[in-house]
Amino acid sequence: MSPIWHDGPLDTLAWDGRSAVAWSVAETGPLAAGQQGDARAIRHGLACALLRKLAAGTTAVRLTRSTAGAPIVAAPEGWYLGLSSRGAHCLIGVARAPIAVDREVVDDHPPLWDMLTPTEADALRRLPSASQPRAWLRRWTIKEAHAKLINEPRRIRPETIETIVRDPINAVAHFEGTSRCWSRSTGDAIETVAHWSR
């Protein structure tokens, strides 16, 4: 089931009670303004606010980190969290199943071919050259989200993750399991959500 993408204040979030939520939010504004400290503290506060909203108003939200640094929801039970931050925005994913997210700011840098599998590089080279940087960046967000889902992204070489882009939104990634991925472009960034495939 595809995630619910949300931009803007949490009080406008329309949640169906089942789907994962991917909240793209500026690390400034009313919620963040009350936070003291660094960007990590701001993201922590925003993630807790989203969890309280989805977990039927629970106030007992506690986050920890894995040994690899991934965010873990310690309370309430049965919830999963993914975080990614680039620029002044962060992407926060919350679900009832393992979730990972990645957000990358769009630029015009040429593709880094050595981070692709031969099949991916061939598919990218068949695109018009003007489309290649954005298409590469989308694949990069898919690889990053998949690696985060495995929970040890630093040990995984990007060229070992095979991505299959099915359409402008849907993709899959393969390495130590298969994930389903959903991507979107916000104009200035590409955002991807990954869940384990069933």
PDB file of C-alpha atoms in Angstrom:
ATOM      1  CA  MET A   1       0.000   0.000   0.000  1.00  0.00           C
ATOM      2  CA  SER A   2       1.499   3.337  -1.022  1.00  0.00           C
ATOM      3  CA  PRO A   3       2.286   5.866   1.693  1.00  0.00           C
ATOM      4  CA  ILE A   4       0.296   8.987   2.385  1.00  0.00           C
ATOM      5  CA  TRP A   5       2.503  11.939   1.451  1.00  0.00           C
ATOM      6  CA  HIS A   6       1.914  14.984   3.630  1.00  0.00           C
ATOM      7  CA  ASP A   7       3.256  18.520   3.463  1.00  0.00           C
ATOM      8  CA  GLY A   8       2.403  21.258   5.900  1.00  0.00           C
ATOM      9  CA  PRO A   9       1.018  21.331   9.425  1.00  0.00           C
ATOM     10  CA  LEU A  10       0.107  18.097  11.208  1.00  0.00           C
ATOM     11  CA  ASP A  11      -3.415  19.291  11.995  1.00  0.00           C
ATOM     12  CA  THR A  12      -4.212  19.067   8.267  1.00  0.00           C
ATOM     13  CA  LEU A  13      -3.033  15.446   7.945  1.00  0.00           C
ATOM     14  CA  ALA A  14      -5.819  13.125   6.760  1.00  0.00           C
ATOM     15  CA  TRP A  15      -4.745   9.619   7.802  1.00  0.00           C
ATOM     16  CA  ASP A  16      -6.670   6.443   6.903  1.00  0.00           C
ATOM     17  CA  GLY A  17      -5.493   4.583  10.024  1.00  0.00           C
ATOM     18  CA  ARG A  18      -3.449   2.009   8.065  1.00  0.00           C
ATOM     19  CA  SER A  19      -1.061   3.538   5.546  1.00  0.00           C
ATOM     20  CA  ALA A  20       2.453   4.689   6.237  1.00  0.00           C
ATOM     21  CA  VAL A  21       2.812   8.455   6.429  1.00  0.00           C
ATOM     22  CA  ALA A  22       5.686  10.379   4.858  1.00  0.00           C
ATOM     23  CA  TRP A  23       5.748  13.920   6.212  1.00  0.00           C
ATOM     24  CA  SER A  24       7.952  16.405   4.387  1.00  0.00           C
ATOM     25  CA  VAL A  25       8.449  19.358   6.697  1.00  0.00           C
ATOM     26  CA  ALA A  26      10.704  22.373   7.051  1.00  0.00           C
ATOM     27  CA  GLU A  27      12.929  22.232  10.123  1.00  0.00           C
ATOM     28  CA  THR A  28      11.566  25.667  11.035  1.00  0.00           C
ATOM     29  CA  GLY A  29       8.118  26.914  11.883  1.00  0.00           C
ATOM     30  CA  PRO A  30       5.825  26.642  14.922  1.00  0.00           C
ATOM     31  CA  LEU A  31       6.697  23.071  15.977  1.00  0.00           C
ATOM     32  CA  ALA A  32      10.416  23.529  15.495  1.00  0.00           C
ATOM     33  CA  ALA A  33      10.460  27.029  16.995  1.00  0.00           C
ATOM     34  CA  GLY A  34       9.801  25.613  20.459  1.00  0.00           C
ATOM     35  CA  GLN A  35      12.762  23.228  20.199  1.00  0.00           C
ATOM     36  CA  GLN A  36      16.066  24.181  21.710  1.00  0.00           C
ATOM     37  CA  GLY A  37      19.325  22.802  20.363  1.00  0.00           C
ATOM     38  CA  ASP A  38      20.511  21.461  17.067  1.00  0.00           C
ATOM     39  CA  ALA A  39      18.779  20.133  13.958  1.00  0.00           C
ATOM     40  CA  ARG A  40      18.736  16.592  15.388  1.00  0.00           C
ATOM     41  CA  ALA A  41      16.664  17.823  18.358  1.00  0.00           C
ATOM     42  CA  ILE A  42      14.272  19.572  15.981  1.00  0.00           C
ATOM     43  CA  ARG A  43      13.818  16.393  13.891  1.00  0.00           C
ATOM     44  CA  HIS A  44      13.334  14.404  17.103  1.00  0.00           C
ATOM     45  CA  GLY A  45      10.566  16.790  18.209  1.00  0.00           C
ATOM     46  CA  LEU A  46       8.865  16.677  14.800  1.00  0.00           C
ATOM     47  CA  ALA A  47       9.019  12.862  14.698  1.00  0.00           C
ATOM     48  CA  CYS A  48       7.509  12.646  18.198  1.00  0.00           C
ATOM     49  CA  ALA A  49       4.705  15.008  17.171  1.00  0.00           C
ATOM     50  CA  LEU A  50       3.867  12.830  14.157  1.00  0.00           C
ATOM     51  CA  LEU A  51       3.904   9.672  16.284  1.00  0.00           C
ATOM     52  CA  ARG A  52       1.576  11.277  18.862  1.00  0.00           C
ATOM     53  CA  LYS A  53      -0.806  12.242  16.046  1.00  0.00           C
ATOM     54  CA  LEU A  54      -0.894   8.736  14.518  1.00  0.00           C
ATOM     55  CA  ALA A  55      -0.870   6.771  17.777  1.00  0.00           C
ATOM     56  CA  ALA A  56      -4.255   8.151  18.831  1.00  0.00           C
ATOM     57  CA  GLY A  57      -2.912  11.038  20.872  1.00  0.00           C
ATOM     58  CA  THR A  58      -0.552   9.069  23.083  1.00  0.00           C
ATOM     59  CA  THR A  59       1.797  11.301  25.020  1.00  0.00           C
ATOM     60  CA  ALA A  60       4.281   8.515  25.846  1.00  0.00           C
ATOM     61  CA  VAL A  61       6.600   8.774  22.846  1.00  0.00           C
ATOM     62  CA  ARG A  62      10.206   7.728  23.341  1.00  0.00           C
ATOM     63  CA  LEU A  63      12.838   7.398  20.615  1.00  0.00           C
ATOM     64  CA  THR A  64      16.198   5.654  20.779  1.00  0.00           C
ATOM     65  CA  ARG A  65      18.863   4.790  18.205  1.00  0.00           C
ATOM     66  CA  SER A  66      20.258   1.513  16.966  1.00  0.00           C
ATOM     67  CA  THR A  67      23.994   0.847  17.150  1.00  0.00           C
ATOM     68  CA  ALA A  68      24.126   1.974  13.499  1.00  0.00           C
ATOM     69  CA  GLY A  69      22.391   5.246  14.414  1.00  0.00           C
ATOM     70  CA  ALA A  70      18.951   4.453  12.963  1.00  0.00           C
ATOM     71  CA  PRO A  71      15.964   5.881  14.845  1.00  0.00           C
ATOM     72  CA  ILE A  72      13.895   3.358  16.824  1.00  0.00           C
ATOM     73  CA  VAL A  73      10.490   3.925  18.397  1.00  0.00           C
ATOM     74  CA  ALA A  74      10.804   2.609  21.974  1.00  0.00           C
ATOM     75  CA  ALA A  75       7.284   3.788  22.867  1.00  0.00           C
ATOM     76  CA  PRO A  76       4.533   3.388  21.853  1.00  0.00           C
ATOM     77  CA  GLU A  77       5.061  -0.235  20.801  1.00  0.00           C
ATOM     78  CA  GLY A  78       4.462  -1.437  17.262  1.00  0.00           C
ATOM     79  CA  TRP A  79       5.561   1.724  15.440  1.00  0.00           C
ATOM     80  CA  TYR A  80       8.506   2.287  13.099  1.00  0.00           C
ATOM     81  CA  LEU A  81      10.257   5.482  12.089  1.00  0.00           C
ATOM     82  CA  GLY A  82      12.470   6.644   9.227  1.00  0.00           C
ATOM     83  CA  LEU A  83      14.242  10.012   8.988  1.00  0.00           C
ATOM     84  CA  SER A  84      16.135  11.860   6.279  1.00  0.00           C
ATOM     85  CA  SER A  85      17.230  15.466   6.111  1.00  0.00           C
ATOM     86  CA  ARG A  86      18.662  17.581   3.309  1.00  0.00           C
ATOM     87  CA  GLY A  87      18.624  21.327   3.103  1.00  0.00           C
ATOM     88  CA  ALA A  88      16.116  23.006   5.419  1.00  0.00           C
ATOM     89  CA  HIS A  89      13.640  20.119   5.128  1.00  0.00           C
ATOM     90  CA  CYS A  90      13.360  16.663   6.597  1.00  0.00           C
ATOM     91  CA  LEU A  91      11.311  13.651   5.561  1.00  0.00           C
ATOM     92  CA  ILE A  92       9.781  11.676   8.414  1.00  0.00           C
ATOM     93  CA  GLY A  93       8.248   8.270   7.733  1.00  0.00           C
ATOM     94  CA  VAL A  94       6.049   6.514  10.299  1.00  0.00           C
ATOM     95  CA  ALA A  95       4.382   3.120   9.858  1.00  0.00           C
ATOM     96  CA  ARG A  96       3.246  -0.064  11.601  1.00  0.00           C
ATOM     97  CA  ALA A  97       5.923  -2.017   9.672  1.00  0.00           C
ATOM     98  CA  PRO A  98       9.626  -1.295   9.109  1.00  0.00           C
ATOM     99  CA  ILE A  99      10.030   1.852   7.025  1.00  0.00           C
ATOM    100  CA  ALA A 100      12.945   3.835   5.646  1.00  0.00           C
ATOM    101  CA  VAL A 101      13.022   7.151   3.818  1.00  0.00           C
ATOM    102  CA  ASP A 102      15.491   9.246   1.871  1.00  0.00           C
ATOM    103  CA  ARG A 103      15.349  12.847   0.683  1.00  0.00           C
ATOM    104  CA  GLU A 104      17.893  14.350  -1.696  1.00  0.00           C
ATOM    105  CA  VAL A 105      18.039  17.895  -3.050  1.00  0.00           C
ATOM    106  CA  VAL A 106      17.934  18.100  -6.861  1.00  0.00           C
ATOM    107  CA  ASP A 107      21.009  19.440  -8.618  1.00  0.00           C
ATOM    108  CA  ASP A 108      22.456  19.235 -12.110  1.00  0.00           C
ATOM    109  CA  HIS A 109      25.505  17.159 -11.242  1.00  0.00           C
ATOM    110  CA  PRO A 110      26.182  14.357 -13.725  1.00  0.00           C
ATOM    111  CA  PRO A 111      25.391  10.782 -12.642  1.00  0.00           C
ATOM    112  CA  LEU A 112      28.003   8.900 -10.643  1.00  0.00           C
ATOM    113  CA  TRP A 113      28.154   5.851 -12.893  1.00  0.00           C
ATOM    114  CA  ASP A 114      30.228   3.719 -10.522  1.00  0.00           C
ATOM    115  CA  MET A 115      27.363   3.718  -8.002  1.00  0.00           C
ATOM    116  CA  LEU A 116      25.063   1.946 -10.456  1.00  0.00           C
ATOM    117  CA  THR A 117      24.795  -1.683 -11.482  1.00  0.00           C
ATOM    118  CA  PRO A 118      25.495  -2.351 -15.185  1.00  0.00           C
ATOM    119  CA  THR A 119      21.744  -2.772 -15.822  1.00  0.00           C
ATOM    120  CA  GLU A 120      20.952   0.538 -14.103  1.00  0.00           C
ATOM    121  CA  ALA A 121      23.699   2.366 -15.991  1.00  0.00           C
ATOM    122  CA  ASP A 122      22.419   0.986 -19.300  1.00  0.00           C
ATOM    123  CA  ALA A 123      18.849   2.150 -18.514  1.00  0.00           C
ATOM    124  CA  LEU A 124      20.110   5.600 -17.521  1.00  0.00           C
ATOM    125  CA  ARG A 125      22.254   5.995 -20.654  1.00  0.00           C
ATOM    126  CA  ARG A 126      19.173   5.387 -22.820  1.00  0.00           C
ATOM    127  CA  LEU A 127      17.534   8.530 -21.377  1.00  0.00           C
ATOM    128  CA  PRO A 128      18.123  11.994 -22.854  1.00  0.00           C
ATOM    129  CA  SER A 129      21.211  13.495 -21.216  1.00  0.00           C
ATOM    130  CA  ALA A 130      19.163  16.310 -19.647  1.00  0.00           C
ATOM    131  CA  SER A 131      17.006  13.716 -17.814  1.00  0.00           C
ATOM    132  CA  GLN A 132      19.895  11.629 -16.506  1.00  0.00           C
ATOM    133  CA  PRO A 133      20.821  13.625 -13.354  1.00  0.00           C
ATOM    134  CA  ARG A 134      17.267  13.539 -11.953  1.00  0.00           C
ATOM    135  CA  ALA A 135      16.802   9.862 -12.913  1.00  0.00           C
ATOM    136  CA  TRP A 136      20.124   9.009 -11.231  1.00  0.00           C
ATOM    137  CA  LEU A 137      19.121  10.934  -8.110  1.00  0.00           C
ATOM    138  CA  ARG A 138      15.850   9.022  -7.899  1.00  0.00           C
ATOM    139  CA  ARG A 139      17.715   5.712  -8.073  1.00  0.00           C
ATOM    140  CA  TRP A 140      20.094   7.025  -5.413  1.00  0.00           C
ATOM    141  CA  THR A 141      17.177   7.763  -3.037  1.00  0.00           C
ATOM    142  CA  ILE A 142      15.850   4.250  -3.653  1.00  0.00           C
ATOM    143  CA  LYS A 143      19.258   2.727  -2.868  1.00  0.00           C
ATOM    144  CA  GLU A 144      19.626   4.865   0.268  1.00  0.00           C
ATOM    145  CA  ALA A 145      16.138   4.041   1.556  1.00  0.00           C
ATOM    146  CA  HIS A 146      16.706   0.314   0.912  1.00  0.00           C
ATOM    147  CA  ALA A 147      20.084   0.381   2.696  1.00  0.00           C
ATOM    148  CA  LYS A 148      18.479   2.141   5.676  1.00  0.00           C
ATOM    149  CA  LEU A 149      15.757  -0.532   5.735  1.00  0.00           C
ATOM    150  CA  ILE A 150      18.504  -3.152   6.124  1.00  0.00           C
ATOM    151  CA  ASN A 151      19.634  -0.975   9.060  1.00  0.00           C
ATOM    152  CA  GLU A 152      23.316  -0.830   8.163  1.00  0.00           C
ATOM    153  CA  PRO A 153      23.620   1.641   5.278  1.00  0.00           C
ATOM    154  CA  ARG A 154      27.301   2.429   5.814  1.00  0.00           C
ATOM    155  CA  ARG A 155      28.463  -1.126   5.108  1.00  0.00           C
ATOM    156  CA  ILE A 156      26.549  -1.503   1.824  1.00  0.00           C
ATOM    157  CA  ARG A 157      28.151  -0.390  -1.433  1.00  0.00           C
ATOM    158  CA  PRO A 158      25.529   1.381  -3.603  1.00  0.00           C
ATOM    159  CA  GLU A 159      26.435  -0.597  -6.732  1.00  0.00           C
ATOM    160  CA  THR A 160      25.410  -3.841  -4.979  1.00  0.00           C
ATOM    161  CA  ILE A 161      21.785  -2.685  -4.634  1.00  0.00           C
ATOM    162  CA  GLU A 162      19.825  -3.358  -7.816  1.00  0.00           C
ATOM    163  CA  THR A 163      16.921  -0.971  -8.444  1.00  0.00           C
ATOM    164  CA  ILE A 164      14.104  -1.556 -10.892  1.00  0.00           C
ATOM    165  CA  VAL A 165      12.109   1.554 -11.723  1.00  0.00           C
ATOM    166  CA  ARG A 166       8.620   0.514 -12.786  1.00  0.00           C
ATOM    167  CA  ASP A 167       7.043   3.925 -13.365  1.00  0.00           C
ATOM    168  CA  PRO A 168       7.434   7.525 -12.144  1.00  0.00           C
ATOM    169  CA  ILE A 169       6.320   6.492  -8.631  1.00  0.00           C
ATOM    170  CA  ASN A 170       6.925   2.766  -8.069  1.00  0.00           C
ATOM    171  CA  ALA A 171      10.190   0.846  -7.877  1.00  0.00           C
ATOM    172  CA  VAL A 172      11.795  -2.114  -6.147  1.00  0.00           C
ATOM    173  CA  ALA A 173      15.269  -2.633  -4.741  1.00  0.00           C
ATOM    174  CA  HIS A 174      17.137  -5.921  -4.243  1.00  0.00           C
ATOM    175  CA  PHE A 175      19.957  -6.658  -1.803  1.00  0.00           C
ATOM    176  CA  GLU A 176      19.594  -8.883   1.257  1.00  0.00           C
ATOM    177  CA  GLY A 177      15.859  -8.816   0.570  1.00  0.00           C
ATOM    178  CA  THR A 178      13.455  -6.903  -1.641  1.00  0.00           C
ATOM    179  CA  SER A 179      11.808  -3.608  -0.829  1.00  0.00           C
ATOM    180  CA  ARG A 180       8.949  -1.796  -2.486  1.00  0.00           C
ATOM    181  CA  CYS A 181       9.681   1.876  -2.965  1.00  0.00           C
ATOM    182  CA  TRP A 182       7.574   4.929  -3.737  1.00  0.00           C
ATOM    183  CA  SER A 183       9.138   8.168  -4.916  1.00  0.00           C
ATOM    184  CA  ARG A 184       7.961  11.668  -5.582  1.00  0.00           C
ATOM    185  CA  SER A 185       9.519  14.881  -6.791  1.00  0.00           C
ATOM    186  CA  THR A 186       8.764  18.056  -4.855  1.00  0.00           C
ATOM    187  CA  GLY A 187      10.449  20.213  -7.485  1.00  0.00           C
ATOM    188  CA  ASP A 188      13.568  20.919  -5.437  1.00  0.00           C
ATOM    189  CA  ALA A 189      13.995  17.413  -4.019  1.00  0.00           C
ATOM    190  CA  ILE A 190      13.284  13.742  -4.625  1.00  0.00           C
ATOM    191  CA  GLU A 191      11.824  11.752  -1.748  1.00  0.00           C
ATOM    192  CA  THR A 192      11.512   7.977  -1.440  1.00  0.00           C
ATOM    193  CA  VAL A 193       9.806   5.652   1.043  1.00  0.00           C
ATOM    194  CA  ALA A 194      10.778   1.953   1.303  1.00  0.00           C
ATOM    195  CA  HIS A 195       8.998  -1.029   2.926  1.00  0.00           C
ATOM    196  CA  TRP A 196       9.920  -4.707   2.804  1.00  0.00           C
ATOM    197  CA  SER A 197       8.109  -6.467  -0.017  1.00  0.00           C
ATOM    198  CA  ARG A 198       5.688  -9.223   0.961  1.00  0.00           C
TER     199      ARG A 198
END
